[in-house]
Amino acid sequence: MSRPVVFDLDGVLVDSEPVWEEVRRAYVAAHGGTWLPETQSRLMGMSTSEWAAYLAELGVRRSPDEIAAGVVGLMAERYRHGVPLMPGAKEAVARLAEHRPLGLASSSPRALIDVVLDATGLGAFFSATVSTEEVAYGKPAPDGYLEAARRLGADPRGCVAVEDSSNGLRSAAAAGMRVIAVPHPRYPPAPDALELAAAVVPALGDLTPVLVDRLA
Protein backbone atom coordinates (compact mmCIF):
# COMPACT_ATOMS: atom_id res chain seq x y z
CA MET A 1 0.00 0.00 0.00
CA SER A 2 1.20 3.53 -0.79
CA ARG A 3 1.15 6.30 1.77
CA PRO A 4 -2.30 7.43 2.98
CA VAL A 5 -3.88 10.60 1.63
CA VAL A 6 -6.02 12.88 3.79
CA PHE A 7 -8.33 15.27 1.96
CA ASP A 8 -9.88 18.50 3.09
CA LEU A 9 -13.55 18.80 2.07
CA ASP A 10 -14.62 22.42 1.61
CA GLY A 11 -12.80 24.08 -1.26
CA VAL A 12 -11.02 20.86 -2.29
CA LEU A 13 -13.76 18.33 -3.03
CA VAL A 14 -16.82 20.55 -2.66
CA ASP A 15 -17.07 24.08 -4.02
CA SER A 16 -18.77 25.09 -0.80
CA GLU A 17 -16.78 28.15 0.28
CA PRO A 18 -18.95 30.49 -1.86
CA VAL A 19 -22.06 28.85 -0.36
CA TRP A 20 -20.72 29.17 3.20
CA GLU A 21 -19.89 32.82 2.56
CA GLU A 22 -23.32 33.57 1.09
CA VAL A 23 -25.19 31.80 3.90
CA ARG A 24 -23.13 33.28 6.74
CA ARG A 25 -23.14 36.79 5.25
CA ALA A 26 -26.92 36.68 5.01
CA TYR A 27 -27.26 35.29 8.54
CA VAL A 28 -25.00 37.98 9.99
CA ALA A 29 -26.90 40.74 8.19
CA ALA A 30 -30.30 39.32 9.20
CA HIS A 31 -29.36 39.22 12.88
CA GLY A 32 -27.76 42.60 13.39
CA GLY A 33 -24.10 41.83 12.77
CA THR A 34 -21.49 43.48 10.56
CA TRP A 35 -19.48 41.45 8.03
CA LEU A 36 -15.88 42.70 7.84
CA PRO A 37 -13.51 42.63 4.84
CA GLU A 38 -11.35 39.96 6.50
CA THR A 39 -14.22 37.86 7.83
CA GLN A 40 -14.29 35.19 5.12
CA SER A 41 -10.56 34.54 5.18
CA ARG A 42 -10.61 34.30 8.98
CA LEU A 43 -13.52 31.86 8.96
CA MET A 44 -11.92 29.38 6.58
CA GLY A 45 -10.71 26.39 8.58
CA MET A 46 -12.39 27.32 11.86
CA SER A 47 -14.35 24.61 13.66
CA THR A 48 -18.09 25.10 14.14
CA SER A 49 -17.75 26.36 17.71
CA GLU A 50 -14.95 28.73 16.68
CA TRP A 51 -16.76 30.34 13.76
CA ALA A 52 -20.04 30.60 15.67
CA ALA A 53 -18.26 32.44 18.49
CA TYR A 54 -16.54 34.68 15.94
CA LEU A 55 -19.85 35.60 14.26
CA ALA A 56 -21.26 36.47 17.68
CA GLU A 57 -18.37 38.91 18.08
CA LEU A 58 -19.50 40.62 14.87
CA GLY A 59 -22.66 41.75 16.67
CA VAL A 60 -25.03 38.91 15.76
CA ARG A 61 -27.86 38.94 18.28
CA ARG A 62 -27.81 35.21 18.92
CA SER A 63 -25.79 32.88 21.13
CA PRO A 64 -22.98 30.90 19.47
CA ASP A 65 -25.04 27.70 19.79
CA GLU A 66 -28.02 29.37 18.08
CA ILE A 67 -25.76 30.77 15.36
CA ALA A 68 -24.22 27.36 14.67
CA ALA A 69 -27.60 25.63 14.52
CA GLY A 70 -29.07 28.30 12.27
CA VAL A 71 -26.21 28.42 9.78
CA VAL A 72 -25.75 24.64 9.63
CA GLY A 73 -29.49 24.23 9.05
CA LEU A 74 -29.34 26.66 6.13
CA MET A 75 -26.32 24.85 4.68
CA ALA A 76 -28.04 21.47 4.94
CA GLU A 77 -31.04 22.90 3.12
CA ARG A 78 -28.80 24.14 0.31
CA TYR A 79 -27.11 20.74 0.03
CA ARG A 80 -30.47 19.01 -0.21
CA HIS A 81 -30.86 20.81 -3.52
CA GLY A 82 -27.49 19.53 -4.73
CA VAL A 83 -23.87 19.35 -3.60
CA PRO A 84 -21.54 21.53 -5.72
CA LEU A 85 -18.60 19.20 -6.28
CA MET A 86 -15.35 20.65 -7.55
CA PRO A 87 -14.49 19.60 -11.12
CA GLY A 88 -12.80 16.22 -11.10
CA ALA A 89 -13.49 15.54 -7.41
CA LYS A 90 -15.02 12.08 -7.81
CA GLU A 91 -12.40 11.00 -10.30
CA ALA A 92 -9.50 12.19 -8.13
CA VAL A 93 -10.81 10.41 -5.04
CA ALA A 94 -11.49 7.17 -6.93
CA ARG A 95 -8.08 7.33 -8.62
CA LEU A 96 -6.17 7.64 -5.34
CA ALA A 97 -8.37 5.15 -3.48
CA GLU A 98 -7.30 2.32 -5.78
CA HIS A 99 -3.98 1.74 -4.02
CA ARG A 100 -4.05 3.63 -0.72
CA PRO A 101 -6.29 4.39 2.27
CA LEU A 102 -8.00 7.77 2.24
CA GLY A 103 -8.97 10.02 5.12
CA LEU A 104 -10.89 13.25 5.44
CA ALA A 105 -10.15 16.13 7.84
CA SER A 106 -12.83 18.80 7.53
CA SER A 107 -13.87 21.93 9.39
CA SER A 108 -17.48 21.21 8.48
CA PRO A 109 -19.75 19.87 11.23
CA ARG A 110 -20.27 16.11 11.23
CA ALA A 111 -23.88 16.48 10.10
CA LEU A 112 -22.83 18.25 6.88
CA ILE A 113 -19.90 15.92 6.22
CA ASP A 114 -22.25 12.95 6.33
CA VAL A 115 -24.81 14.67 4.09
CA VAL A 116 -22.14 15.43 1.48
CA LEU A 117 -20.53 11.99 1.54
CA ASP A 118 -23.88 10.20 1.34
CA ALA A 119 -25.33 12.44 -1.38
CA THR A 120 -22.25 12.24 -3.61
CA GLY A 121 -21.30 8.61 -3.00
CA LEU A 122 -17.82 9.69 -1.91
CA GLY A 123 -18.24 8.14 1.53
CA ALA A 124 -17.44 4.68 0.18
CA PHE A 125 -13.86 5.75 -0.60
CA PHE A 126 -12.87 7.01 2.85
CA SER A 127 -11.57 4.77 5.62
CA ALA A 128 -11.65 7.57 8.22
CA THR A 129 -13.35 10.96 8.43
CA VAL A 130 -12.89 13.69 11.03
CA SER A 131 -14.79 16.87 11.78
CA THR A 132 -12.87 19.46 13.76
CA GLU A 133 -15.93 19.48 16.02
CA GLU A 134 -14.49 16.18 17.29
CA VAL A 135 -11.07 17.53 18.31
CA ALA A 136 -9.87 20.28 20.62
CA TYR A 137 -8.94 22.91 18.05
CA GLY A 138 -9.81 23.68 14.44
CA LYS A 139 -7.44 24.59 11.65
CA PRO A 140 -4.72 26.00 11.61
CA ALA A 141 -4.06 23.75 14.63
CA PRO A 142 -3.02 20.25 13.54
CA ASP A 143 -5.63 18.39 15.63
CA GLY A 144 -7.95 17.36 12.79
CA TYR A 145 -5.16 15.94 10.65
CA LEU A 146 -3.53 14.19 13.59
CA GLU A 147 -6.85 12.55 14.45
CA ALA A 148 -7.40 11.49 10.84
CA ALA A 149 -3.99 9.81 10.82
CA ARG A 150 -4.76 8.11 14.13
CA ARG A 151 -8.06 6.74 12.78
CA LEU A 152 -6.23 5.48 9.69
CA GLY A 153 -3.66 3.78 11.92
CA ALA A 154 -0.93 5.79 10.20
CA ASP A 155 2.00 7.95 11.22
CA PRO A 156 1.04 11.51 10.16
CA ARG A 157 4.59 11.98 8.87
CA GLY A 158 3.86 9.24 6.36
CA CYS A 159 0.65 10.86 5.10
CA VAL A 160 -0.03 13.30 2.29
CA ALA A 161 -2.69 15.98 2.77
CA VAL A 162 -4.65 17.79 0.05
CA GLU A 163 -5.63 21.35 0.96
CA ASP A 164 -6.70 24.66 -0.53
CA SER A 165 -6.84 27.28 2.23
CA SER A 166 -4.21 29.09 4.29
CA ASN A 167 -5.42 27.63 7.56
CA GLY A 168 -5.73 24.17 6.05
CA LEU A 169 -2.20 24.22 4.66
CA ARG A 170 -0.87 25.37 8.02
CA SER A 171 -2.85 22.67 9.83
CA ALA A 172 -1.64 19.78 7.69
CA ALA A 173 1.96 21.00 7.72
CA ALA A 174 1.86 21.37 11.52
CA ALA A 175 0.70 17.75 11.72
CA GLY A 176 3.89 16.73 9.91
CA MET A 177 2.20 15.75 6.66
CA ARG A 178 3.47 16.47 3.17
CA VAL A 179 0.91 18.81 1.65
CA ILE A 180 -0.38 19.17 -1.89
CA ALA A 181 -2.06 22.52 -2.44
CA VAL A 182 -4.97 22.88 -4.84
CA PRO A 183 -5.70 26.61 -4.47
CA HIS A 184 -9.28 27.74 -4.91
CA PRO A 185 -9.35 30.45 -7.61
CA ARG A 186 -11.73 32.65 -5.61
CA TYR A 187 -10.04 32.19 -2.23
CA PRO A 188 -6.30 31.75 -2.87
CA PRO A 189 -4.12 30.97 0.15
CA ALA A 190 -1.65 33.48 1.57
CA PRO A 191 1.83 33.25 0.04
CA ASP A 192 3.42 32.21 3.33
CA ALA A 193 0.92 29.36 3.71
CA LEU A 194 1.40 28.24 0.11
CA GLU A 195 5.13 27.96 0.75
CA LEU A 196 4.37 25.11 3.19
CA ALA A 197 3.13 22.93 0.32
CA ALA A 198 5.40 20.25 -1.08
CA ALA A 199 3.56 20.53 -4.40
CA VAL A 200 1.01 22.89 -5.94
CA VAL A 201 -1.42 21.79 -8.65
CA PRO A 202 -4.00 23.95 -10.43
CA ALA A 203 -6.82 21.39 -10.41
CA LEU A 204 -7.84 17.97 -9.09
CA GLY A 205 -7.17 16.45 -12.49
CA ASP A 206 -3.48 16.94 -11.75
CA LEU A 207 -3.70 15.01 -8.47
CA THR A 208 -2.30 11.60 -9.40
CA PRO A 209 -0.84 8.55 -7.63
CA VAL A 210 2.49 9.33 -9.28
CA LEU A 211 2.54 12.80 -7.72
CA VAL A 212 1.63 11.44 -4.29
CA ASP A 213 4.28 8.72 -4.44
CA ARG A 214 6.89 11.23 -5.58
CA LEU A 215 6.49 13.02 -2.25
CA ALA A 216 7.53 9.91 -0.32
Coordinates of C-alpha atoms in Angstrom, one line a residue:
M1 CA 0.0 0.0 0.0
S2 CA 1.2 3.5 -0.8
R3 CA 1.1 6.3 1.8
P4 CA -2.3 7.4 3.0
V5 CA -3.9 10.6 1.6
V6 CA -6.0 12.9 3.8
F7 CA -8.3 15.3 2.0
D8 CA -9.9 18.5 3.1
L9 CA -13.5 18.8 2.1
D10 CA -14.6 22.4 1.6
G11 CA -12.8 24.1 -1.3
V12 CA -11.0 20.9 -2.3
L13 CA -13.8 18.3 -3.0
V14 CA -16.8 20.5 -2.7
D15 CA -17.1 24.1 -4.0
S16 CA -18.8 25.1 -0.8
E17 CA -16.8 28.2 0.3
P18 CA -19.0 30.5 -1.9
V19 CA -22.1 28.8 -0.4
W20 CA -20.7 29.2 3.2
E21 CA -19.9 32.8 2.6
E22 CA -23.3 33.6 1.1
V23 CA -25.2 31.8 3.9
R24 CA -23.1 33.3 6.7
R25 CA -23.1 36.8 5.2
A26 CA -26.9 36.7 5.0
Y27 CA -27.3 35.3 8.5
V28 CA -25.0 38.0 10.0
A29 CA -26.9 40.7 8.2
A30 CA -30.3 39.3 9.2
H31 CA -29.4 39.2 12.9
G32 CA -27.8 42.6 13.4
G33 CA -24.1 41.8 12.8
T34 CA -21.5 43.5 10.6
W35 CA -19.5 41.5 8.0
L36 CA -15.9 42.7 7.8
P37 CA -13.5 42.6 4.8
E38 CA -11.3 40.0 6.5
T39 CA -14.2 37.9 7.8
Q40 CA -14.3 35.2 5.1
S41 CA -10.6 34.5 5.2
R42 CA -10.6 34.3 9.0
L43 CA -13.5 31.9 9.0
M44 CA -11.9 29.4 6.6
G45 CA -10.7 26.4 8.6
M46 CA -12.4 27.3 11.9
S47 CA -14.4 24.6 13.7
T48 CA -18.1 25.1 14.1
S49 CA -17.8 26.4 17.7
E50 CA -15.0 28.7 16.7
W51 CA -16.8 30.3 13.8
A52 CA -20.0 30.6 15.7
A53 CA -18.3 32.4 18.5
Y54 CA -16.5 34.7 15.9
L55 CA -19.8 35.6 14.3
A56 CA -21.3 36.5 17.7
E57 CA -18.4 38.9 18.1
L58 CA -19.5 40.6 14.9
G59 CA -22.7 41.8 16.7
V60 CA -25.0 38.9 15.8
R61 CA -27.9 38.9 18.3
R62 CA -27.8 35.2 18.9
S63 CA -25.8 32.9 21.1
P64 CA -23.0 30.9 19.5
D65 CA -25.0 27.7 19.8
E66 CA -28.0 29.4 18.1
I67 CA -25.8 30.8 15.4
A68 CA -24.2 27.4 14.7
A69 CA -27.6 25.6 14.5
G70 CA -29.1 28.3 12.3
V71 CA -26.2 28.4 9.8
V72 CA -25.8 24.6 9.6
G73 CA -29.5 24.2 9.0
L74 CA -29.3 26.7 6.1
M75 CA -26.3 24.8 4.7
A76 CA -28.0 21.5 4.9
E77 CA -31.0 22.9 3.1
R78 CA -28.8 24.1 0.3
Y79 CA -27.1 20.7 0.0
R80 CA -30.5 19.0 -0.2
H81 CA -30.9 20.8 -3.5
G82 CA -27.5 19.5 -4.7
V83 CA -23.9 19.4 -3.6
P84 CA -21.5 21.5 -5.7
L85 CA -18.6 19.2 -6.3
M86 CA -15.3 20.7 -7.5
P87 CA -14.5 19.6 -11.1
G88 CA -12.8 16.2 -11.1
A89 CA -13.5 15.5 -7.4
K90 CA -15.0 12.1 -7.8
E91 CA -12.4 11.0 -10.3
A92 CA -9.5 12.2 -8.1
V93 CA -10.8 10.4 -5.0
A94 CA -11.5 7.2 -6.9
R95 CA -8.1 7.3 -8.6
L96 CA -6.2 7.6 -5.3
A97 CA -8.4 5.2 -3.5
E98 CA -7.3 2.3 -5.8
H99 CA -4.0 1.7 -4.0
R100 CA -4.0 3.6 -0.7
P101 CA -6.3 4.4 2.3
L102 CA -8.0 7.8 2.2
G103 CA -9.0 10.0 5.1
L104 CA -10.9 13.3 5.4
A105 CA -10.1 16.1 7.8
S106 CA -12.8 18.8 7.5
S107 CA -13.9 21.9 9.4
S108 CA -17.5 21.2 8.5
P109 CA -19.7 19.9 11.2
R110 CA -20.3 16.1 11.2
A111 CA -23.9 16.5 10.1
L112 CA -22.8 18.2 6.9
I113 CA -19.9 15.9 6.2
D114 CA -22.2 13.0 6.3
V115 CA -24.8 14.7 4.1
V116 CA -22.1 15.4 1.5
L117 CA -20.5 12.0 1.5
D118 CA -23.9 10.2 1.3
A119 CA -25.3 12.4 -1.4
T120 CA -22.2 12.2 -3.6
G121 CA -21.3 8.6 -3.0
L122 CA -17.8 9.7 -1.9
G123 CA -18.2 8.1 1.5
A124 CA -17.4 4.7 0.2
F125 CA -13.9 5.7 -0.6
F126 CA -12.9 7.0 2.9
S127 CA -11.6 4.8 5.6
A128 CA -11.6 7.6 8.2
T129 CA -13.3 11.0 8.4
V130 CA -12.9 13.7 11.0
S131 CA -14.8 16.9 11.8
T132 CA -12.9 19.5 13.8
E133 CA -15.9 19.5 16.0
E134 CA -14.5 16.2 17.3
V135 CA -11.1 17.5 18.3
A136 CA -9.9 20.3 20.6
Y137 CA -8.9 22.9 18.0
G138 CA -9.8 23.7 14.4
K139 CA -7.4 24.6 11.7
P140 CA -4.7 26.0 11.6
A141 CA -4.1 23.8 14.6
P142 CA -3.0 20.3 13.5
D143 CA -5.6 18.4 15.6
G144 CA -8.0 17.4 12.8
Y145 CA -5.2 15.9 10.6
L146 CA -3.5 14.2 13.6
E147 CA -6.8 12.5 14.4
A148 CA -7.4 11.5 10.8
A149 CA -4.0 9.8 10.8
R150 CA -4.8 8.1 14.1
R151 CA -8.1 6.7 12.8
L152 CA -6.2 5.5 9.7
G153 CA -3.7 3.8 11.9
A154 CA -0.9 5.8 10.2
D155 CA 2.0 8.0 11.2
P156 CA 1.0 11.5 10.2
R157 CA 4.6 12.0 8.9
G158 CA 3.9 9.2 6.4
C159 CA 0.7 10.9 5.1
V160 CA 0.0 13.3 2.3
A161 CA -2.7 16.0 2.8
V162 CA -4.7 17.8 0.1
E163 CA -5.6 21.3 1.0
D164 CA -6.7 24.7 -0.5
S165 CA -6.8 27.3 2.2
S166 CA -4.2 29.1 4.3
N167 CA -5.4 27.6 7.6
G168 CA -5.7 24.2 6.1
L169 CA -2.2 24.2 4.7
R170 CA -0.9 25.4 8.0
S171 CA -2.8 22.7 9.8
A172 CA -1.6 19.8 7.7
A173 CA 2.0 21.0 7.7
A174 CA 1.9 21.4 11.5
A175 CA 0.7 17.7 11.7
G176 CA 3.9 16.7 9.9
M177 CA 2.2 15.7 6.7
R178 CA 3.5 16.5 3.2
V179 CA 0.9 18.8 1.7
I180 CA -0.4 19.2 -1.9
A181 CA -2.1 22.5 -2.4
V182 CA -5.0 22.9 -4.8
P183 CA -5.7 26.6 -4.5
H184 CA -9.3 27.7 -4.9
P185 CA -9.3 30.4 -7.6
R186 CA -11.7 32.7 -5.6
Y187 CA -10.0 32.2 -2.2
P188 CA -6.3 31.7 -2.9
P189 CA -4.1 31.0 0.2
A190 CA -1.7 33.5 1.6
P191 CA 1.8 33.3 0.0
D192 CA 3.4 32.2 3.3
A193 CA 0.9 29.4 3.7
L194 CA 1.4 28.2 0.1
E195 CA 5.1 28.0 0.8
L196 CA 4.4 25.1 3.2
A197 CA 3.1 22.9 0.3
A198 CA 5.4 20.2 -1.1
A199 CA 3.6 20.5 -4.4
V200 CA 1.0 22.9 -5.9
V201 CA -1.4 21.8 -8.7
P202 CA -4.0 23.9 -10.4
A203 CA -6.8 21.4 -10.4
L204 CA -7.8 18.0 -9.1
G205 CA -7.2 16.5 -12.5
D206 CA -3.5 16.9 -11.7
L207 CA -3.7 15.0 -8.5
T208 CA -2.3 11.6 -9.4
P209 CA -0.8 8.6 -7.6
V210 CA 2.5 9.3 -9.3
L211 CA 2.5 12.8 -7.7
V212 CA 1.6 11.4 -4.3
D213 CA 4.3 8.7 -4.4
R214 CA 6.9 11.2 -5.6
L215 CA 6.5 13.0 -2.3
A216 CA 7.5 9.9 -0.3

